[in-house]
Coordinates of C-alpha atoms and ligand atoms in Angstrom, one line a residue:
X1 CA 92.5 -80.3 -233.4
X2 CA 90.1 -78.8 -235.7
X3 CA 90.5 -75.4 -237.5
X4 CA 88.9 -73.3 -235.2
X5 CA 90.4 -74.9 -232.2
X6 CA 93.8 -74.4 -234.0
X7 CA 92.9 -70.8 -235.2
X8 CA 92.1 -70.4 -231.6
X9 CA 95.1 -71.6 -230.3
X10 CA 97.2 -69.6 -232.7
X11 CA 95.5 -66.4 -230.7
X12 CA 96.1 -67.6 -227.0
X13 CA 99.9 -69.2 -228.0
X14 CA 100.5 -65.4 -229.7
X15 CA 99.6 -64.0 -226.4
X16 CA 100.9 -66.7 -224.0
X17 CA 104.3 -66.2 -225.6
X18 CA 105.0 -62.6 -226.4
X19 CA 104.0 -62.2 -229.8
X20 CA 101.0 -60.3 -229.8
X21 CA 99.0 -58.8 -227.3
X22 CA 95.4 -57.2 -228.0
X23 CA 95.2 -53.3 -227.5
X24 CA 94.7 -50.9 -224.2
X25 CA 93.9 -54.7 -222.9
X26 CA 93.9 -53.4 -219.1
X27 CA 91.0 -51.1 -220.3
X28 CA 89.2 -53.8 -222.1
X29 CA 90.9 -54.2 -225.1
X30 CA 89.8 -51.6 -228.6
X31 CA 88.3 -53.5 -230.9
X32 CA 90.1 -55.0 -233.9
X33 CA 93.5 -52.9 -232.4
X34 CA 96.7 -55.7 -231.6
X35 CA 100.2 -54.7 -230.1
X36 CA 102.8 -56.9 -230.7
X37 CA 105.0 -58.3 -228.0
X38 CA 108.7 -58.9 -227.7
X39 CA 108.9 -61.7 -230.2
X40 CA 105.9 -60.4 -233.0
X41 CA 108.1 -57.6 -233.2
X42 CA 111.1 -59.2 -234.2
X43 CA 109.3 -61.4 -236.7
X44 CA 107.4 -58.5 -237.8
X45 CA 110.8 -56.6 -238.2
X46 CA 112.1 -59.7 -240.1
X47 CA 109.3 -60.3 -242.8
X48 CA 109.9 -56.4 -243.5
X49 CA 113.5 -56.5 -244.0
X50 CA 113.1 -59.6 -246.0
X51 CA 110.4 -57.9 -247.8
X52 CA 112.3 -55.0 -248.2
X53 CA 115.3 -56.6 -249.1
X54 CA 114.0 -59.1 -252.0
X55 CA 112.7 -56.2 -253.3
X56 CA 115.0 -52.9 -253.4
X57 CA 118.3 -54.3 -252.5
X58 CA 117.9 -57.0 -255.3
X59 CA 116.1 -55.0 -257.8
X60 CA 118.6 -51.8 -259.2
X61 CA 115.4 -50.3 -260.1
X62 CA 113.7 -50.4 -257.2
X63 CA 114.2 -47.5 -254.4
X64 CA 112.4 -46.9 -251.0
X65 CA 110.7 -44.0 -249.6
X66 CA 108.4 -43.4 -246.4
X67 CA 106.2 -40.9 -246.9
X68 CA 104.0 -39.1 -243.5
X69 CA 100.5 -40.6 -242.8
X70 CA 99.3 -37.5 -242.9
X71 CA 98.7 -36.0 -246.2
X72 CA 96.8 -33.2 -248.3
X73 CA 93.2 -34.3 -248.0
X74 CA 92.9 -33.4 -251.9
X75 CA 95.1 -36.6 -252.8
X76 CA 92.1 -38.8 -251.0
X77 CA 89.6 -36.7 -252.9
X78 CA 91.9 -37.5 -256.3
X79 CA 92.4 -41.2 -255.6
X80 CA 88.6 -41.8 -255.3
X81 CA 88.9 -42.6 -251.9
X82 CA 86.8 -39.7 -250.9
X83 CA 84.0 -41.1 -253.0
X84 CA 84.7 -44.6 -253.4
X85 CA 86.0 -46.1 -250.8
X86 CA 82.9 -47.7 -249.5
X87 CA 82.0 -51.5 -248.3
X88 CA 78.3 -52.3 -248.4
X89 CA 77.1 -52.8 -244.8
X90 CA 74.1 -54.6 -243.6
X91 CA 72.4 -54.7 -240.1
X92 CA 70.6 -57.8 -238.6
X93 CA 67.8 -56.3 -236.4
X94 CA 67.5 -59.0 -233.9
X95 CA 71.4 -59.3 -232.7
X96 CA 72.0 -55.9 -234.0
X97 CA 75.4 -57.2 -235.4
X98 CA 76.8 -55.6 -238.4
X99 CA 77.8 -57.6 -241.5
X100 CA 79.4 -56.8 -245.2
X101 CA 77.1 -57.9 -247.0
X102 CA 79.2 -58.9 -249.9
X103 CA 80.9 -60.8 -247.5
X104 CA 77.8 -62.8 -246.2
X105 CA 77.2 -63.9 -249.9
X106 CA 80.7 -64.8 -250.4
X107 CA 80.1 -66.9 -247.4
X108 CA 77.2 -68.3 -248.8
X109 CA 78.7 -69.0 -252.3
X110 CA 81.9 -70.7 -250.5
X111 CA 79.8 -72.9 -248.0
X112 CA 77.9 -74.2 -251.4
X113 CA 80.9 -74.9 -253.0
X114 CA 81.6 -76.9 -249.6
X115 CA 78.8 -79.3 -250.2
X116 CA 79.4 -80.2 -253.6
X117 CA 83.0 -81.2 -252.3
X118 CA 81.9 -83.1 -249.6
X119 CA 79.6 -85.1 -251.8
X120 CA 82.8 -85.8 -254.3
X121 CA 84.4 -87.5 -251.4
X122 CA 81.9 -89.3 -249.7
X123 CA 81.4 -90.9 -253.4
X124 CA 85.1 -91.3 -253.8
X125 CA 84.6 -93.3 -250.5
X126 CA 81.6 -95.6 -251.8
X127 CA 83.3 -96.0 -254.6
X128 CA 87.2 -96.9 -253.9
X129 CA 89.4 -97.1 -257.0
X130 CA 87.1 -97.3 -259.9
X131 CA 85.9 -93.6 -259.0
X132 CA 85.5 -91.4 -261.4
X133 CA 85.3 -88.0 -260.3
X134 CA 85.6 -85.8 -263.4
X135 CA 82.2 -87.8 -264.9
X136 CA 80.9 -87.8 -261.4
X137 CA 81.1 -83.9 -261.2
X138 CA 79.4 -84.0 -264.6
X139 CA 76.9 -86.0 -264.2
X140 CA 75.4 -86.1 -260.5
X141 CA 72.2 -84.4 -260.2
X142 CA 72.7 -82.9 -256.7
X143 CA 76.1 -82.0 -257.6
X144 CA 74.7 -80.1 -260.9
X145 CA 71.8 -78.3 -258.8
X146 CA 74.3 -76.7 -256.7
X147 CA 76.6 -75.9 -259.5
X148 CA 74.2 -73.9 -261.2
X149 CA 72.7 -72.3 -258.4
X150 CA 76.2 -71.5 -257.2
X151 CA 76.4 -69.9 -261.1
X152 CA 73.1 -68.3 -260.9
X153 CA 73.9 -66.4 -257.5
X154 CA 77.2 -65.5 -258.6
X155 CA 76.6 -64.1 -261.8
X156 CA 73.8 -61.8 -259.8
X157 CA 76.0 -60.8 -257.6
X158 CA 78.9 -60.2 -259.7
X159 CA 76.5 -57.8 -261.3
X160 CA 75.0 -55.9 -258.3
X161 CA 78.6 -55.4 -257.1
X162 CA 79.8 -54.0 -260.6
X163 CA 76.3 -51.7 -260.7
X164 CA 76.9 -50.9 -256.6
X165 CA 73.4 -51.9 -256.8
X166 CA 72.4 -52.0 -252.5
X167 CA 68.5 -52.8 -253.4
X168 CA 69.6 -56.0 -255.1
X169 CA 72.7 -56.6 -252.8
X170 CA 70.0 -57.3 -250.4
X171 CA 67.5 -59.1 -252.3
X172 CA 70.3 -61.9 -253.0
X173 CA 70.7 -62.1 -249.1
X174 CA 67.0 -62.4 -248.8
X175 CA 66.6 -65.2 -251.8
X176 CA 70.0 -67.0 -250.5
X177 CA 67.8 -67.2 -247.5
X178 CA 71.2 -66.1 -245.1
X179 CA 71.0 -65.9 -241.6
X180 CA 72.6 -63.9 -239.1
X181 CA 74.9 -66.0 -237.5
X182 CA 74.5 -64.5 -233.8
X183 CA 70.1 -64.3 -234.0
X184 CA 69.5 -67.3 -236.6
X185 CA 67.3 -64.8 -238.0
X186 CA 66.7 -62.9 -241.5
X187 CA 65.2 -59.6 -239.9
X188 CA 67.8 -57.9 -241.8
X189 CA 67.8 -53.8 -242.8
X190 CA 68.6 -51.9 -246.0
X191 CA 72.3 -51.9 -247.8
X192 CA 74.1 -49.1 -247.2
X193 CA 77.2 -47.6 -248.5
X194 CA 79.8 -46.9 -245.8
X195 CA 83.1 -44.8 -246.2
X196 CA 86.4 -46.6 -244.5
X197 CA 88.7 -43.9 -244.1
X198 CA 89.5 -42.5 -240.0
X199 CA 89.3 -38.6 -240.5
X200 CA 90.8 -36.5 -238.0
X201 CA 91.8 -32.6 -237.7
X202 CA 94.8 -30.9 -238.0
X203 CA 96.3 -27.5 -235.8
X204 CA 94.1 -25.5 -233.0
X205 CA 90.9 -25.3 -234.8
X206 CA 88.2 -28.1 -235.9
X207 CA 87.2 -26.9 -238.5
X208 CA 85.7 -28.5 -241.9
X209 CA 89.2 -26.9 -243.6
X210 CA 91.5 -28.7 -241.5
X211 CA 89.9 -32.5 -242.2
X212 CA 92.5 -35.2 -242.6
X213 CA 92.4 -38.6 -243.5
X214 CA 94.4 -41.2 -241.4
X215 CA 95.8 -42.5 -245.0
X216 CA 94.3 -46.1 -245.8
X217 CA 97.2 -47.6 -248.1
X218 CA 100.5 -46.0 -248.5
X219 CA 100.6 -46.0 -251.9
X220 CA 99.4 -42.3 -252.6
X221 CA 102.4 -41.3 -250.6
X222 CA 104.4 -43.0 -253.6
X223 CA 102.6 -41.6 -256.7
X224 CA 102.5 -38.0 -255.4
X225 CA 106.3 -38.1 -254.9
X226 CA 106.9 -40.1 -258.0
X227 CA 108.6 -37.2 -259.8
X228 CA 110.7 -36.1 -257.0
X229 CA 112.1 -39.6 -256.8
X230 CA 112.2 -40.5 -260.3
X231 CA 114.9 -37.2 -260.9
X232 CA 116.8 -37.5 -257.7
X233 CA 117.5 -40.9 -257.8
X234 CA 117.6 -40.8 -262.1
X235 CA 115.6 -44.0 -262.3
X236 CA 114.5 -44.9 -266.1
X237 CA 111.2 -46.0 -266.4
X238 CA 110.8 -49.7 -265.9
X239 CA 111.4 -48.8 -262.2
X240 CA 109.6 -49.1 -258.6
X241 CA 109.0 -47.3 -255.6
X242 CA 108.6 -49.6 -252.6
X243 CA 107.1 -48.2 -249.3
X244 CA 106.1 -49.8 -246.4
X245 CA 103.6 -48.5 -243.2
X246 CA 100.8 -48.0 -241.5
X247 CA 97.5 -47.7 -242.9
X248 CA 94.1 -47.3 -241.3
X249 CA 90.8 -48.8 -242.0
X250 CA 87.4 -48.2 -240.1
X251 CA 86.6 -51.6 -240.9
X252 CA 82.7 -52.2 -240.8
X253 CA 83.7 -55.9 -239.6
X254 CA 86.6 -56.6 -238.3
X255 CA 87.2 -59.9 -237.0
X256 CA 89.9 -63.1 -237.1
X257 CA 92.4 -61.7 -234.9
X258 CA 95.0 -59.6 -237.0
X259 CA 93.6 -60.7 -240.5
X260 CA 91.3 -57.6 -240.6
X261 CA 92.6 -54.6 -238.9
X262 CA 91.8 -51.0 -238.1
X263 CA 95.1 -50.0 -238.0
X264 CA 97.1 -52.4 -240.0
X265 CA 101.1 -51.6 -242.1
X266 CA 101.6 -52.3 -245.6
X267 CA 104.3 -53.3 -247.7
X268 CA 103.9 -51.7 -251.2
X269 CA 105.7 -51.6 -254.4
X270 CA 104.6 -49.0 -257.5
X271 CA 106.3 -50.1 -260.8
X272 CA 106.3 -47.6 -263.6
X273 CA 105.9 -48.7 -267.2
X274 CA 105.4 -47.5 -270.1
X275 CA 101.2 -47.3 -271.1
X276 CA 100.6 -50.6 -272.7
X277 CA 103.7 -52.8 -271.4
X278 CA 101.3 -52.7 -268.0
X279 CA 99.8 -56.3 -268.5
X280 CA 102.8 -57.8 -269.2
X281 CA 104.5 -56.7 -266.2
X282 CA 101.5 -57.3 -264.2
X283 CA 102.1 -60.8 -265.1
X284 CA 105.7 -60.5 -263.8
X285 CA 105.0 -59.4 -260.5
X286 CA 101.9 -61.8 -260.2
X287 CA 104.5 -64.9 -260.8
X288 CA 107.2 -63.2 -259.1
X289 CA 105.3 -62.4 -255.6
X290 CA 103.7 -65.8 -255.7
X291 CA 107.7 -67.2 -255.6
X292 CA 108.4 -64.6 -253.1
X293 CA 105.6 -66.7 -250.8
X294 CA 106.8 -69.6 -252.0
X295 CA 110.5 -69.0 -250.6
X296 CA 109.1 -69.2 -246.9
X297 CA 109.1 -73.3 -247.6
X298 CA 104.9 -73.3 -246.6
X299 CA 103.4 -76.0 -248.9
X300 CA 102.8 -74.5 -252.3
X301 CA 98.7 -76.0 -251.7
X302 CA 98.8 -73.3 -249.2
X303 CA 98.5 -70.4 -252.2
X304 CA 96.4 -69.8 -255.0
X305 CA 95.6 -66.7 -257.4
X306 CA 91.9 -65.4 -257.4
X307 CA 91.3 -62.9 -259.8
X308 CA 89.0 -60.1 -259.5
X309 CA 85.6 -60.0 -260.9
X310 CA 85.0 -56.7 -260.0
X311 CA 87.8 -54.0 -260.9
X312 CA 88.6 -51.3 -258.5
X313 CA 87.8 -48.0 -260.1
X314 CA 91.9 -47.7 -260.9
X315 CA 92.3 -51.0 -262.3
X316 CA 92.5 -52.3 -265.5
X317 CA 93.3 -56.5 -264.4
X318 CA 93.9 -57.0 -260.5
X319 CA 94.5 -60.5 -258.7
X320 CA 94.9 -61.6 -255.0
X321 CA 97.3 -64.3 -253.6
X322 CA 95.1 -66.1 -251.3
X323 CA 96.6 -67.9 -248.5
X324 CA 94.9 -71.2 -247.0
X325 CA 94.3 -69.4 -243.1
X326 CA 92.6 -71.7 -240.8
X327 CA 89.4 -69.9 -241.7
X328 CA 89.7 -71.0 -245.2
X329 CA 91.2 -69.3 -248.3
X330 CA 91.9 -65.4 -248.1
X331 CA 93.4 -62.0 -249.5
X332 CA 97.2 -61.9 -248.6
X333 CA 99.0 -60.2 -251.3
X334 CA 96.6 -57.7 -253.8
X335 CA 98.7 -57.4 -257.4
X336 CA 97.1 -54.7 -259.5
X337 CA 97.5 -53.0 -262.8
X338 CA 96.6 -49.4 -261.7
X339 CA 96.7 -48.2 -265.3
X340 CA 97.4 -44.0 -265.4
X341 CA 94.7 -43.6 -263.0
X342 CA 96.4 -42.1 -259.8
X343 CA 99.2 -40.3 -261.4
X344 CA 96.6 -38.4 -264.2
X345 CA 94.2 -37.9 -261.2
X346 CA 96.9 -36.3 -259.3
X347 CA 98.1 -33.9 -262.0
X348 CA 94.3 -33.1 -263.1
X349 CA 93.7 -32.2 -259.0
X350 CA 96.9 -30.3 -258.1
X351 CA 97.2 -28.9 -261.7
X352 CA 101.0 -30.4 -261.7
X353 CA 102.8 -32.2 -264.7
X354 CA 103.3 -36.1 -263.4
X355 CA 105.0 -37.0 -266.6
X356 CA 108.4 -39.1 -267.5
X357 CA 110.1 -38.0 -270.8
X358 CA 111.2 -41.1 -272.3
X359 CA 114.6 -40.8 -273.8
X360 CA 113.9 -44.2 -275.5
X361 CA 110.3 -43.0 -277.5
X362 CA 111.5 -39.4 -277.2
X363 CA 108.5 -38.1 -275.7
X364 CA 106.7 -37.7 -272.4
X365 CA 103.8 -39.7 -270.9
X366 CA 102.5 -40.7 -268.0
X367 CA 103.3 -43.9 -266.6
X368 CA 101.3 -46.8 -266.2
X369 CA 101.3 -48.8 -262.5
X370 CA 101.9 -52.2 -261.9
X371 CA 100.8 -52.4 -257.5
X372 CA 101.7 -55.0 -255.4
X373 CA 100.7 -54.6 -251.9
X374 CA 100.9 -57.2 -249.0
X375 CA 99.8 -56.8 -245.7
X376 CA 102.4 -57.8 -243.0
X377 CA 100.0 -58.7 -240.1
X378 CA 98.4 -60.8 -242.1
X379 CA 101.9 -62.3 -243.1
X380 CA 102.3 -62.4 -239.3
X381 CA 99.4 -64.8 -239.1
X382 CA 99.6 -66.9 -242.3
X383 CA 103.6 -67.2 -240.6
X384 CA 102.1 -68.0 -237.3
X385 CA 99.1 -70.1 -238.3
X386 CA 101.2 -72.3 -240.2
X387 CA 103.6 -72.7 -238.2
X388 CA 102.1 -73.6 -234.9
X389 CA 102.1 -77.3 -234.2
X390 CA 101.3 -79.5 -231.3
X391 CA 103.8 -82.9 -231.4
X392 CA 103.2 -86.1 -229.6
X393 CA 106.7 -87.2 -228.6
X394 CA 108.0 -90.8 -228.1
X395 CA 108.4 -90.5 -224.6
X396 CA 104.0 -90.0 -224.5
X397 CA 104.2 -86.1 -224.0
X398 CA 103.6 -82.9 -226.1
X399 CA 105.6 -80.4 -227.1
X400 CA 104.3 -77.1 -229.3
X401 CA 106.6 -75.8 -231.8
X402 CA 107.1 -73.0 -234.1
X403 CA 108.2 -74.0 -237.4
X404 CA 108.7 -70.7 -238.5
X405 CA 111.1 -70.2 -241.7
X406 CA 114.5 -70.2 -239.7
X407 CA 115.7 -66.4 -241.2
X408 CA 112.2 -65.1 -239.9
X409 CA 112.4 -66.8 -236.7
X410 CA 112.1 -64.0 -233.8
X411 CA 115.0 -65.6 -231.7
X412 CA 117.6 -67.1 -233.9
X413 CA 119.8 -69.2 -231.0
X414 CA 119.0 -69.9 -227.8
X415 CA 122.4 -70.3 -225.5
X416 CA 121.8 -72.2 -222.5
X417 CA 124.1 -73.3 -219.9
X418 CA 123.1 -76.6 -218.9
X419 CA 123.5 -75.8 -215.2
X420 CA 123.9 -72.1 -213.5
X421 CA 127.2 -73.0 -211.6
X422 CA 130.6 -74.6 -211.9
X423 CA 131.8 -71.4 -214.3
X424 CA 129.3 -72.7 -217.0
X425 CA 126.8 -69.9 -217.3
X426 CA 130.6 -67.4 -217.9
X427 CA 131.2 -69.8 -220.4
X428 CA 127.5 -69.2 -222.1
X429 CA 128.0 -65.6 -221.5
X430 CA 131.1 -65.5 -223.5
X431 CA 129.2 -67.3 -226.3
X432 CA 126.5 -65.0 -226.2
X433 CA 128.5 -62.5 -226.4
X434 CA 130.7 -63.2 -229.6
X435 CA 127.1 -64.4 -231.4
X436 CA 125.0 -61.5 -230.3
X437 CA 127.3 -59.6 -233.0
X438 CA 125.6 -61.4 -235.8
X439 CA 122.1 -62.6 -235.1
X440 CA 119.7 -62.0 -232.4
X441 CA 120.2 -64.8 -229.4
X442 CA 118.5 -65.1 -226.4
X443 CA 120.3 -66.2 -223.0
X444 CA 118.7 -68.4 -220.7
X445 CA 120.0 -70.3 -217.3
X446 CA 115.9 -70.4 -215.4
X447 CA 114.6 -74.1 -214.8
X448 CA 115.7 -77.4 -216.2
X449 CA 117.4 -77.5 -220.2
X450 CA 114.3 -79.6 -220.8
X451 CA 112.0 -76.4 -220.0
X452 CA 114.2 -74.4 -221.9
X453 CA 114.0 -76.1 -225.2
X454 CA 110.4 -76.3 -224.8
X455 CA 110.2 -72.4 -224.3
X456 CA 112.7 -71.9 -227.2
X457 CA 110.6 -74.5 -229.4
X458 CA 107.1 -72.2 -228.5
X459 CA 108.8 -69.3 -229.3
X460 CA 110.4 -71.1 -233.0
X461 CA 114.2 -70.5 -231.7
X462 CA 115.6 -72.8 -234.9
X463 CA 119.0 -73.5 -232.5
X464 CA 120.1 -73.6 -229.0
X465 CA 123.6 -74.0 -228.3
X466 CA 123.8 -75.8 -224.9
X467 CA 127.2 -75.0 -222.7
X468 CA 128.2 -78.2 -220.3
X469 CA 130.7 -79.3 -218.6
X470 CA 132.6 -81.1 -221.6
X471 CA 132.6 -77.0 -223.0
X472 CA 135.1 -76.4 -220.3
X473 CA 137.2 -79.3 -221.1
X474 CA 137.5 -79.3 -225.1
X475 CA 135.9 -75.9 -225.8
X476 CA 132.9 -77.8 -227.8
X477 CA 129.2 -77.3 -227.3
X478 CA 125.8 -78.9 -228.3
X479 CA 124.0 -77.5 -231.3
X480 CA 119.7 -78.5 -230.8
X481 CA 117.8 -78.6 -234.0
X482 CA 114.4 -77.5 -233.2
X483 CA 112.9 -79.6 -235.7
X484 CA 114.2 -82.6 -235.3
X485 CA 115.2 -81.9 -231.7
X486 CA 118.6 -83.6 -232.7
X487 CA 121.7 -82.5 -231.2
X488 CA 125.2 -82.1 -232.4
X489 CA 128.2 -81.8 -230.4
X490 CA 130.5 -79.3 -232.3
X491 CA 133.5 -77.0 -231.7
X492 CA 132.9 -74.0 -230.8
X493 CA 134.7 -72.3 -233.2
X494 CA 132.7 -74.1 -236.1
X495 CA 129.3 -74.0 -234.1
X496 CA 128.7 -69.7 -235.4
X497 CA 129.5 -70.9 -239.2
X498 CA 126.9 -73.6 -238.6
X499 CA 124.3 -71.7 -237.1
X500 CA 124.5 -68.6 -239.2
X501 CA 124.7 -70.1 -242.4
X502 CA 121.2 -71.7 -241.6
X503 CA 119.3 -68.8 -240.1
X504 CA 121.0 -65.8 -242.3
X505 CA 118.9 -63.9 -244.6
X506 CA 121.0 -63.5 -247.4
X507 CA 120.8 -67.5 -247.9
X508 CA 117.6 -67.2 -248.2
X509 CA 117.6 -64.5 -250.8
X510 CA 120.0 -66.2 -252.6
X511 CA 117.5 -68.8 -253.0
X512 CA 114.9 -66.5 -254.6
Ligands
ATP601 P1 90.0 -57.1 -248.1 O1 89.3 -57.5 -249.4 O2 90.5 -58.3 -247.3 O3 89.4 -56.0 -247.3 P2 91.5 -55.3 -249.7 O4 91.3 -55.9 -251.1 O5 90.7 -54.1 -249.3 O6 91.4 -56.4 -248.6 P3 94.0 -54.0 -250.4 O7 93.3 -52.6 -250.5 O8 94.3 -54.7 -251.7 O9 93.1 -55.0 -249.5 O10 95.2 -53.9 -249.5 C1 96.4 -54.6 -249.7 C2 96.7 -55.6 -248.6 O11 96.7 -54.9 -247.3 C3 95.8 -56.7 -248.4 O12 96.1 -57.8 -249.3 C4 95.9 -57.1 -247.0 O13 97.0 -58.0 -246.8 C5 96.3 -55.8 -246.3 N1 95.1 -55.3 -245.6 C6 94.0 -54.6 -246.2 N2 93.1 -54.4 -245.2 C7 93.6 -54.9 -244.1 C8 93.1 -54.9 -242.7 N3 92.0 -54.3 -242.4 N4 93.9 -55.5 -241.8 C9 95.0 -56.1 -242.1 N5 95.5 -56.1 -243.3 C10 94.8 -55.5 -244.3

């Protein structure tokens, strides 16, 4: 199976099995809007809390808030996001489709970079062991014409982006020769700027006075109640303010399933420091967000840093963790050093004091802000993309699984009764019963056990505990490993040790 059959069959498997389900779907769906199902909810419930967990419970200077979506429409006027917070958009006149246009020369540049690595290994091919591919990259003429025209469209567009230069946005398009995708053609219109932000009206009367904005990262909600929580929980600066929630982005494209949303939740952390410890700490939180990824046992290829070229207007260094999705390398995590920007912005708009009197330096500043702000859909799908497999089995058939981390698994144990008579499904009842206490199971007696591990392996159940007739004789049960599909018989008494010390979330804290 090929990416886009996978990435494809991530989005029918998500609906097929209850995790998510696309929008208002009996009224033709709304675009780029995803419910989530029975299971998406409890994994989506589970990344938060481990989220949430890893970073206030085992931080002491780390506290929680959740602010309201709606919010002064000064503090989106403060942020920049009144002004700034524009993509480039481009129209192709033929199909009529609507494109970023820094994304279509991202595109480009990434499909270049393609070719010059499919020429490395169709050399490494021809030439076997004696391949050298450092000298090879050097030295090939192809590879070098490329290389430098990847450079030389880069560095142009690098430029245009840093200038928010449209007119030469578009001429790179034009000399890139990019086609629309839909028309094959290059019939394209002008750059414009468009604003993301959903605006909406608040009380009886629409008027221009009572505009809101559907808030498009939760973050503001932190830094304009960053002195209220600073003095009633009495936090000393180094210290955070984590958040998580629903943001909302009128995305000029939004496409691949729940990796670009319209309405989309954030999980966000705000760490205070002193002005000039901020690049320092920005390095902490890069190596220690990258770890956090790292703890859901994904292969470590699966990650890498890009750093930005161009700086948000806040910023003074900002990064992304990338994620390998089936469509290739993209934004997961965002870590960035805000500098003073918000909090100075905030006190200049609303005339307030946002400053932190430093007992340490004896006097008061404003803080600087290290961000880190990861999108939990698109956790949800690096989760489910990764985990979705198709195995061939000995006995010639196919089984799909869910290798989902076990502690983020939507169903932790599966209890089955093998048969639904002779006192056994009681038996699994009482089971479920004393379990349900500690972990979220799932109770099951419909067709045969082998359609019931199958339907527990779709849906990444790690365990199933299967009640038969040897239960009622000796009190022990089977404990099914849905990765190796090995099964253990046990007592039952030991079986809820077992189980819960291989699906509980504090082990895998612990491991952080
Ligand atoms: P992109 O470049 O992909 O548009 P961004 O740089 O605008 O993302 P940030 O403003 O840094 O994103 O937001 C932080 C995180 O919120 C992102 O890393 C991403 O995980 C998530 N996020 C942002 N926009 C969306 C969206 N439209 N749908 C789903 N998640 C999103």
């Amino acid at each position: 199976m090929n990416n886009e059959e996978h990435f494809k069959n991530v989005i029918s498997h998500s609906k097929e099995y209850g995790f998510i389900f696309p929008s208002s779907e009996i009224y033709d769906g709304l675009s780029a809007v995803y419910d989530y199902g029975s299971y998406g909810v409890e994994l989506k419930n589970n990344i938060r809390s481990y989220w949430w967990k890893s970073m206030v419970q085992l931080h002491e200077n780390i506290v929680g808030i959740d602010s309201a979506i709606f919010m002064h429409p000064t503090i989106w006027k403060a942020s920049g996001h009144v002004d700034a917070f524009n993509d480039p958009l481009i129209d192709n006149k033929d199909s009529k489709k609507r494109y970023r246009a820094d994304n279509l020369i991202e595109d480009y540049l990434a499909k270049q970079a393609d070719k010059i690595e499919k020429e490395v290994d169709k050399a490494k091919k021809r030439f076997g062991e004696k391949f050298d591919e450092a000298l090879y990259r050097s030295t090939n003429p192809r590879i070098k014409e490329i290389q430098s025209g990847i450079e030389t469209v880069y560095s142009r567009f690098k430029k245009a982006m840093e200038d928010s230069d449209l007119t030469e946005l578009r001429q790179l398009i034009i000399d890139c020769e990019i086609v629309c995708p839909i028309s094959g053609t290059k019939n394209w219109t002008d750059v414009r700027q468009f604003n993301l932000m959903f605006s909406t009206s608040m009380g009886a009367m629409e008027e221009s006075s009572n505009l809101l904005y559907l808030r498009p990262e939760t973050a503001q909600g932190i830094f304009v109640n960053f002195l209220n929580v600073q003095k009633t929980t009495r936090m000393k600066i180094p210290f955070g303010i984590a958040q998580t929630g629903k943001a909302f982005r009128n995305e000029i494209v939004a496409r691949q399933f729940i990796f670009r949303m319209r309405e989309f939740e954030q999980m966000e952390m705000q760490f205070f420091v002193q002005p000039g410890a901020e690049l320092e700490w920005y390095e902490y939180w890069k190596n220690k967000r990258l770890a956090w990824h790292h703890s859901l046992g994904f292969p470590a290829a699966k990650y890498r840093f890009k750093d930005h070229t161009k700086l948000a207007h806040y910023a003074n260094a900002a990064s992304d963790i990338e994620f390998e999705f089936p469509f290739g390398f993209k934004e997961l995590e965002g870590i960035h050093s805000r500098t003073d920007f918000d909090l100075k912005s905030h006190e200049k708009y609303s005339g307030k004091k946002l400053q932190y009197f430093d007992p340490e330096l004896n006097s008061s500043y404003v803080p600087y802000v290290v961000e880190t702000s990861i999108g939990l859909d698109r956790t949800v799908l690096a989760i489910l993309s990764q985990s979705l497999v198709t195995e061939k089995l000995e006995d010639g058939t196919e089984r799909a699984v869910m290798n989902i981390p076990h502690f983020l698994a939507p169903v932790k144990v599966g209890v089955l009764p093998l048969v639904k008579k002779d006192g056994l499904p009681e038996k699994a009842m009482e089971i479920f019963n004393s379990l349900k206490w500690h972990t979220y199971c799932q109770y099951d007696e419909k067709d045969s056990i082998g359609k019931r591990y199958r339907r527990q392996d779709a849906i990444g159940t790690p365990y199933c505990i299967t009640i038969d007739h040897q239960t009622l004789e000796d009190n022990t049960v089977t404990i099914r490993d849905r990765d190796t599909m090995k099964q253990e018989r046990v007592n039952v008494a030991e079986m809820e040790n077992i189980v819960m010390k291989k699906v509980d979330v504090t082990e895998a804290l612990k491991r952080l």
